[in-house]
mmCIF file of C-alpha atoms and ligand atoms in Angstrom:
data_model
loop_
_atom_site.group_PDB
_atom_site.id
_atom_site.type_symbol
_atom_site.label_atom_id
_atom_site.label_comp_id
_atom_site.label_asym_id
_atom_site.label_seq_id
_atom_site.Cartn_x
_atom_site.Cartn_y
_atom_site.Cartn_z
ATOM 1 C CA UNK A 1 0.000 0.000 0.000
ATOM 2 C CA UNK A 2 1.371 3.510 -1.005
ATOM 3 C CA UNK A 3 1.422 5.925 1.856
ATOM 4 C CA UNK A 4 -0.953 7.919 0.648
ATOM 5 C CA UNK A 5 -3.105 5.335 0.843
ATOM 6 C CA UNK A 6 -2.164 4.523 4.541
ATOM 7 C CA UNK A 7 -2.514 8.232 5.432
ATOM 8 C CA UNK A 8 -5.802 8.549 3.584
ATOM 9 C CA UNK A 9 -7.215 5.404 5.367
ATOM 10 C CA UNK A 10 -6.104 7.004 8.602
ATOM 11 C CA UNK A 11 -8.053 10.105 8.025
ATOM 12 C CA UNK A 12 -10.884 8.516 6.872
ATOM 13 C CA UNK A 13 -10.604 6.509 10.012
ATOM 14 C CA UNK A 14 -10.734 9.941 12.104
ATOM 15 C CA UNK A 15 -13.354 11.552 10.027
ATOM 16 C CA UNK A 16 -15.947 8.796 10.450
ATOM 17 C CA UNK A 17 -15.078 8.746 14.892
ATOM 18 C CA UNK A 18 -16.083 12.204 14.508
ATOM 19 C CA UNK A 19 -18.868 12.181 12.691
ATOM 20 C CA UNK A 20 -20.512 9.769 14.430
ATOM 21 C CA UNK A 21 -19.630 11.444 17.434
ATOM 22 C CA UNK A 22 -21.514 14.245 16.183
ATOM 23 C CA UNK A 23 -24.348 12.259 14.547
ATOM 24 C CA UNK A 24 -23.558 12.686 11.228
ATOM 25 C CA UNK A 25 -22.983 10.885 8.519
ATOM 26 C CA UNK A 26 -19.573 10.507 7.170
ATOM 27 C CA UNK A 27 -20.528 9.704 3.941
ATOM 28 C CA UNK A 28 -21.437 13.439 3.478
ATOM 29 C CA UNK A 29 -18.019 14.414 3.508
ATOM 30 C CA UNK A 30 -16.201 14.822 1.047
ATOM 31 C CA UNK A 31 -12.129 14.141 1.554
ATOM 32 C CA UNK A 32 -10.579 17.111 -1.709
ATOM 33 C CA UNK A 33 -7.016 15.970 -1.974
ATOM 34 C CA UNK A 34 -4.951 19.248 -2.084
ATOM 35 C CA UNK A 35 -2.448 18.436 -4.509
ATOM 36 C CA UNK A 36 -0.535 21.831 -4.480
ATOM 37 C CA UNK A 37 2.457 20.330 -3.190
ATOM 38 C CA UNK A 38 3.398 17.228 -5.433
ATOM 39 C CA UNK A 39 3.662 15.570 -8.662
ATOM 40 C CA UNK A 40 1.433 13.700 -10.867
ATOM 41 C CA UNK A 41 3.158 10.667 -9.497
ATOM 42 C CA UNK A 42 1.842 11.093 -6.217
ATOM 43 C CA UNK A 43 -1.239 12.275 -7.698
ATOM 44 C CA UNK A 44 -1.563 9.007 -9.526
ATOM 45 C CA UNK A 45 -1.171 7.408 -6.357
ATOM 46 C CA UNK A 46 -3.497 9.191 -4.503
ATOM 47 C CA UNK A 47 -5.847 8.534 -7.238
ATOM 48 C CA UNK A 48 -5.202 5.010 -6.686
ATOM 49 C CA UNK A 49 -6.115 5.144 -2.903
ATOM 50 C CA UNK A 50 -9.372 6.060 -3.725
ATOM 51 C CA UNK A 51 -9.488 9.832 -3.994
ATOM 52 C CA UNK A 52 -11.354 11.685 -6.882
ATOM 53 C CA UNK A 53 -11.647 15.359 -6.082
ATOM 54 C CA UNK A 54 -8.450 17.162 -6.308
ATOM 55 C CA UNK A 55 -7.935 20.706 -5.071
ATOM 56 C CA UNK A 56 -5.326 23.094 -6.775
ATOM 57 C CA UNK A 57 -4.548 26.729 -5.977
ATOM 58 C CA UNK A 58 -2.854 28.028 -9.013
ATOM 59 C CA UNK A 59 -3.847 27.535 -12.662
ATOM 60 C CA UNK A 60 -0.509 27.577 -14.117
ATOM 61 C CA UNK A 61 1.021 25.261 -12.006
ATOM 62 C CA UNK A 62 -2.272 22.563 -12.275
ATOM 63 C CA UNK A 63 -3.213 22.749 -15.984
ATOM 64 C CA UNK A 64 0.373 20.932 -16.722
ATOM 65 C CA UNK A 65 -1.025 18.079 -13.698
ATOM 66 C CA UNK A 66 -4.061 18.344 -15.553
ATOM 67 C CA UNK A 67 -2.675 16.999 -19.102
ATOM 68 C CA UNK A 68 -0.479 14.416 -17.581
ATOM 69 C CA UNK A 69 -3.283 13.039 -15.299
ATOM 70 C CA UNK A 70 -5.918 13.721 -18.454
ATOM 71 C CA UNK A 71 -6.544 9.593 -18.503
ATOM 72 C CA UNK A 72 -8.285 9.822 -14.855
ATOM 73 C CA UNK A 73 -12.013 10.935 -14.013
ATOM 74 C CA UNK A 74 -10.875 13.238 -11.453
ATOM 75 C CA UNK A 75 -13.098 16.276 -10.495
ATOM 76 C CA UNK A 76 -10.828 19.458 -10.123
ATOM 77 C CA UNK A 77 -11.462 21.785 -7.752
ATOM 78 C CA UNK A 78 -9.694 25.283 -7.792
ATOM 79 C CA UNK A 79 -9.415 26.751 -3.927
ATOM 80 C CA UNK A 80 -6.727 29.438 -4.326
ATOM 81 C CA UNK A 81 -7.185 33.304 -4.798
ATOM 82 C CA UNK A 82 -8.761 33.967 -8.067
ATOM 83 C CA UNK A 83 -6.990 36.622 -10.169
ATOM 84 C CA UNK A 84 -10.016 38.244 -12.326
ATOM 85 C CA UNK A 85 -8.000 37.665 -15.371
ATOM 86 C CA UNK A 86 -7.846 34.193 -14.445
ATOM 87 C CA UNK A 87 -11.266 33.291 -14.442
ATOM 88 C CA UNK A 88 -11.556 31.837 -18.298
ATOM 89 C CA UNK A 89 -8.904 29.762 -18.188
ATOM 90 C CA UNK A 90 -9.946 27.894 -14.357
ATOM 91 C CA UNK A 91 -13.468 27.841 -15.872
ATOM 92 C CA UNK A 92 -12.590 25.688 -18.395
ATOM 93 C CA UNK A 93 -10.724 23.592 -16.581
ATOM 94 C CA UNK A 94 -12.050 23.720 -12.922
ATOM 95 C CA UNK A 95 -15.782 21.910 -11.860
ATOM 96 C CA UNK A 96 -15.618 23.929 -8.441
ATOM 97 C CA UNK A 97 -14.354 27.313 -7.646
ATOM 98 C CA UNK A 98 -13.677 27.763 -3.469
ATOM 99 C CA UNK A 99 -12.928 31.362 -3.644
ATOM 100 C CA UNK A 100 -15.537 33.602 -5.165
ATOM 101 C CA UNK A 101 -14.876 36.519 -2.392
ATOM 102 C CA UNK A 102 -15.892 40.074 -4.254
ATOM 103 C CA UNK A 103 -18.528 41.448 -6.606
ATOM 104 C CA UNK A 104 -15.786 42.225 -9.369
ATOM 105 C CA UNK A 105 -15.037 38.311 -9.523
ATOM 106 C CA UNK A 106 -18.466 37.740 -9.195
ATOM 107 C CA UNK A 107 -18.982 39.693 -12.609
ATOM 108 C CA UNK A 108 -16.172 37.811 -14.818
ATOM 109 C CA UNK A 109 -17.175 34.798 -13.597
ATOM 110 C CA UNK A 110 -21.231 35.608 -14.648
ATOM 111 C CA UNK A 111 -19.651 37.116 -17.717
ATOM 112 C CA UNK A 112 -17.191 33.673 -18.830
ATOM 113 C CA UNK A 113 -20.407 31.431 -17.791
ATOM 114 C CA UNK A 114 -22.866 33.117 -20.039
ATOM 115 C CA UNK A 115 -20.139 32.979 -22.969
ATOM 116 C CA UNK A 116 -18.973 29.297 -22.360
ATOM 117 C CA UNK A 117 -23.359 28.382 -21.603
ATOM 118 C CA UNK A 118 -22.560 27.129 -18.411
ATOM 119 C CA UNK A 119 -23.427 27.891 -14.326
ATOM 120 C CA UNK A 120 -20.424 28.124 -12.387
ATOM 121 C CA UNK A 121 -19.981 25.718 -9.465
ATOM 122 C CA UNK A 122 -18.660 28.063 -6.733
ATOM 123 C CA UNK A 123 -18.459 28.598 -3.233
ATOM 124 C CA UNK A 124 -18.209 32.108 -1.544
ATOM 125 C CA UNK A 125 -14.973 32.589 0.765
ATOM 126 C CA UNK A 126 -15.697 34.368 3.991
ATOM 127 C CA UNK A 127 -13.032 35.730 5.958
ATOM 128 C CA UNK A 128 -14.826 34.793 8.997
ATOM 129 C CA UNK A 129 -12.068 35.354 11.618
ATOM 130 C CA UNK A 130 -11.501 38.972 9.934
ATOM 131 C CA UNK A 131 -7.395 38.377 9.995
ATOM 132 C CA UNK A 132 -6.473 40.778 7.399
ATOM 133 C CA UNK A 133 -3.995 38.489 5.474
ATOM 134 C CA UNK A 134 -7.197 36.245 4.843
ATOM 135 C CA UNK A 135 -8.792 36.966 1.333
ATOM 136 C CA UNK A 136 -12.590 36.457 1.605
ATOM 137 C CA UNK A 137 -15.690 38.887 2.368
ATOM 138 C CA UNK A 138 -16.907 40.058 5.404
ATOM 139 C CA UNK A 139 -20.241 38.298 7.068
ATOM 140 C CA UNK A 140 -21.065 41.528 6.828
ATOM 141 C CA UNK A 141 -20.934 41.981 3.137
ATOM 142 C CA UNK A 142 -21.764 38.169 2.213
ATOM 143 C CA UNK A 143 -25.448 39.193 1.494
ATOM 144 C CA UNK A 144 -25.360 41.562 -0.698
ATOM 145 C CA UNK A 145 -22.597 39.786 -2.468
ATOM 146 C CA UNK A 146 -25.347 36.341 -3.053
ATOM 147 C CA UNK A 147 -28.114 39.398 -4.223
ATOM 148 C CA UNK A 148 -25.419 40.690 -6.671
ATOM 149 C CA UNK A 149 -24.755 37.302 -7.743
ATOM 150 C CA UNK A 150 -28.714 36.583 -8.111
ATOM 151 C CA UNK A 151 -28.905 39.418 -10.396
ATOM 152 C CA UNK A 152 -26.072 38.371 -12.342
ATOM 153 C CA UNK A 153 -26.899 34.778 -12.780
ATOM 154 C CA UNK A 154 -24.913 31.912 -14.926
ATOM 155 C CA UNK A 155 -23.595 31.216 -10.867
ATOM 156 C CA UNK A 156 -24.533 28.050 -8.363
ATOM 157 C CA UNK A 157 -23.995 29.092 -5.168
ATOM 158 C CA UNK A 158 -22.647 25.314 -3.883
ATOM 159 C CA UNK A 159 -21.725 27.000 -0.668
ATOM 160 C CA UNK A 160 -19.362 28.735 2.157
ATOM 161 C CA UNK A 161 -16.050 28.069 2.589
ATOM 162 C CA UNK A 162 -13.697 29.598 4.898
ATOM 163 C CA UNK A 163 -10.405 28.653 6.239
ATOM 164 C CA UNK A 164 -9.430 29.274 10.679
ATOM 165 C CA UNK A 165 -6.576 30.808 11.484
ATOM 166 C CA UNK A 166 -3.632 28.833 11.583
ATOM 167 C CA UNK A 167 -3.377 27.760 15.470
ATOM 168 C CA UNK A 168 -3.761 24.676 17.797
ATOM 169 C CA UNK A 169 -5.788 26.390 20.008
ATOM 170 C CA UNK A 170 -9.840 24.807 19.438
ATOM 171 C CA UNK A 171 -11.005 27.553 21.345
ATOM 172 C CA UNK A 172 -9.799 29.696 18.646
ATOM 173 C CA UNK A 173 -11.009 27.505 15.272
ATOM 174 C CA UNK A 174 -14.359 25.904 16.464
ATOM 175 C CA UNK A 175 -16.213 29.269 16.380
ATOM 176 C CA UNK A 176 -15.073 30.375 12.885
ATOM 177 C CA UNK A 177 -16.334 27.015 11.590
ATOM 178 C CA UNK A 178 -19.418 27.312 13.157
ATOM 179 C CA UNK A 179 -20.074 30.660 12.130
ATOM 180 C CA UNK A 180 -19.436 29.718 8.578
ATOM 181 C CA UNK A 181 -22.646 26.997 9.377
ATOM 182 C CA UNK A 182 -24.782 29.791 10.677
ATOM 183 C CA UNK A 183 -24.433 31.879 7.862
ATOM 184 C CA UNK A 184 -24.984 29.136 5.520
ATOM 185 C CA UNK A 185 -28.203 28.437 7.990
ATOM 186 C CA UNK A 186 -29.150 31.945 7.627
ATOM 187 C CA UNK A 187 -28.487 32.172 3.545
ATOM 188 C CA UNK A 188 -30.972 29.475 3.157
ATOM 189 C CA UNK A 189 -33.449 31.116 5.176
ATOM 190 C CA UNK A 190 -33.490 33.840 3.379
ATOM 191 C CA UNK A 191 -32.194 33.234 -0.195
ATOM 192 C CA UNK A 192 -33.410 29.939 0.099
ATOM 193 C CA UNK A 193 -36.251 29.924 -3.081
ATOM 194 C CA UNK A 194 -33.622 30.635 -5.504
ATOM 195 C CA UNK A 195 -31.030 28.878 -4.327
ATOM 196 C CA UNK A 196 -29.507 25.471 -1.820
ATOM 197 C CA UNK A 197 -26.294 26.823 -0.809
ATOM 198 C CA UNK A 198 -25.646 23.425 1.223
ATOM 199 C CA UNK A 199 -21.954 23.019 1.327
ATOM 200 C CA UNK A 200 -19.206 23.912 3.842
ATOM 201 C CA UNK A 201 -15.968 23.836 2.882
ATOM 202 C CA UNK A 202 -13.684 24.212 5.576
ATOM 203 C CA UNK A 203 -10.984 21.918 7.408
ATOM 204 C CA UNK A 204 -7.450 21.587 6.410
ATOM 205 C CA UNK A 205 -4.763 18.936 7.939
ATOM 206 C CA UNK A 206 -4.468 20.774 11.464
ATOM 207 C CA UNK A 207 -8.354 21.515 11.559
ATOM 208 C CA UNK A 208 -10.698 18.895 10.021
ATOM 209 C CA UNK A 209 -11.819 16.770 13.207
ATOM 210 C CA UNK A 210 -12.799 20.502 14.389
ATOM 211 C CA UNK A 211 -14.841 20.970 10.909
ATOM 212 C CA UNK A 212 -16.351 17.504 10.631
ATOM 213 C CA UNK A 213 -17.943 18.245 13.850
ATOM 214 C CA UNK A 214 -19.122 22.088 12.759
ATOM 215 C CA UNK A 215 -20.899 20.388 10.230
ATOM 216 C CA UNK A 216 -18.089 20.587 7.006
ATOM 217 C CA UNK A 217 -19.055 19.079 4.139
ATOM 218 C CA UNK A 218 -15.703 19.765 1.766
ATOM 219 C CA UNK A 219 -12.030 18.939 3.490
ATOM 220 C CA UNK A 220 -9.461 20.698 1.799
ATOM 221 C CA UNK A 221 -6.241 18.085 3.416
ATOM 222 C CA UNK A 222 -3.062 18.588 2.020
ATOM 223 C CA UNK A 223 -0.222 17.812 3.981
ATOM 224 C CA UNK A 224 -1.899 15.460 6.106
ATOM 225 C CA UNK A 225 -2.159 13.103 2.595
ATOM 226 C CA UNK A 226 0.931 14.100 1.079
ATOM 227 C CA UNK A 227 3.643 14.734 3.260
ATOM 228 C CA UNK A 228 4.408 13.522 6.840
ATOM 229 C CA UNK A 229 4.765 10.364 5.996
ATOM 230 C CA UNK A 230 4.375 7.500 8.559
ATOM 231 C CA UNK A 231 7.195 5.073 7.704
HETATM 232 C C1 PLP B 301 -2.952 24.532 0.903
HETATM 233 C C2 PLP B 301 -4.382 24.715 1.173
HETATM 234 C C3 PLP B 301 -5.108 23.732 1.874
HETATM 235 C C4 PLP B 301 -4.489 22.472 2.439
HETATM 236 O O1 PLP B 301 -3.728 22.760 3.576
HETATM 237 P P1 PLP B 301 -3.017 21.590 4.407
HETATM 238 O O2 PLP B 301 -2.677 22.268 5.671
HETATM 239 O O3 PLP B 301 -1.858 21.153 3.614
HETATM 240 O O4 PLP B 301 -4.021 20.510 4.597
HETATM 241 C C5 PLP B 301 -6.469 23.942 2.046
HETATM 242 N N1 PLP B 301 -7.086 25.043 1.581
HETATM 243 C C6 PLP B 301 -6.423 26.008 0.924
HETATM 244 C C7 PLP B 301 -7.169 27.199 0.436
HETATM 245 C C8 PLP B 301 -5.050 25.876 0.708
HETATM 246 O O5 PLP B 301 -4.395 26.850 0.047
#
């Protein structure tokens, strides 16, 4: 068995403890491999351990992944910052955009989709903890972002995603998560007829056990996967 394959059976291990813990079902959760960090060779093998949905944050360094892994049904998933200039070329290429986070974006993107005759799959980025290295809208400013984005159309609001700061402390990351869940709560409340913004995407390596139980329905686990290996 690669390692890969022993690390992704270990998380999967963890994710299902905490789900049930939390009376959920792990089968809503979806594990996104983020791949940022390797080759296609240990892309190949994650592939081979059972993962599907890979999660890139730059388009120049994933579309040359992309051709080389071209042979696999893999869905892509594109979670870094999203230059506006970008947006045509991760459209075609990318089923999911993570980081939707301002109205400018939010107009490319309506303006690629309604060229290419598509909806775009994307989540909206909050910048829940309000650290200002973080890219993603205020809560503040999340609702008249989804009304702009209701206007503009040719977009699927899949969900939130968010990312906690980088710490160990719980007392610090469990309230951003579920802050992301009550604004997804209150989005379908309100914005509900038009549209099922169900997904969470939040939890990286240091954080997911915290997510599963906030209710995440997207991991984004990189290193956790890829590196760190347990001999
Ligand atoms: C790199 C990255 C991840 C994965 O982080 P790990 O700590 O390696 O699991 C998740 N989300 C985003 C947006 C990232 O850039």
């Amino acid at each position: 068995m690669s390692k890969v394959a022993v690390n992704y059976g270990e998380i999967m291990r963890r994710i299902s403890l905490r789900a049930e813990g939390a009376g959920r079902d792990p089968r809503g959760i979806q594990v996104i491999a983020v791949t940022k960090y390797v080759g296609t060779e240990r892309m190949r093998e994650a592939y081979e351990a059972g993962l599907v949905h890979f999660g890139e944050n730059r388009s120049r360094d994933a579309l040359p992944k992309m051709r080389d892994l071209a042979d696999l049904p893999i869905t892509w998933h594109f979670i870094g910052h999203l230059q506006t200039n970008k947006v045509r070329e991760v459209l075609s290429h990318f089923t999911f955009i993570h980081s939707l986070d301002r109205p400018s974006l939010a107009e490319e993107i309506g303006r690629v989709s309604e060229h290419f005759g598509i909806r775009a799959k994307c989540f909206i980025q909050v910048n829940v903890s309000g650290e200002e290295t973080k890219s993603g809208i205020s809560p503040d400013e999340l609702f008249p972002l989804v009304r702009l984005i209701r206007e503009i159309g040719n977009i699927e609001v899949t969900g939130l995603m968010t990312m906690a700061p980088l710490t160990k402390e719980e007392a610090v990351i469990r309230p951003v998560f579920r802050r992301l869940r009550t604004l997804r709560d209150e989005l379908l409340e309100r914005e509900g007829d038009w549209m099922t913004p169900q997904a969470l995407s939040m939890g990286m390596s240091n954080d997911f056990e915290i997510a599963v139980e906030e209710g995440a329905t997207h991991l984004r686990i990189g290193r956790a996967l890829l590196d760190g290996y347990k001999s």
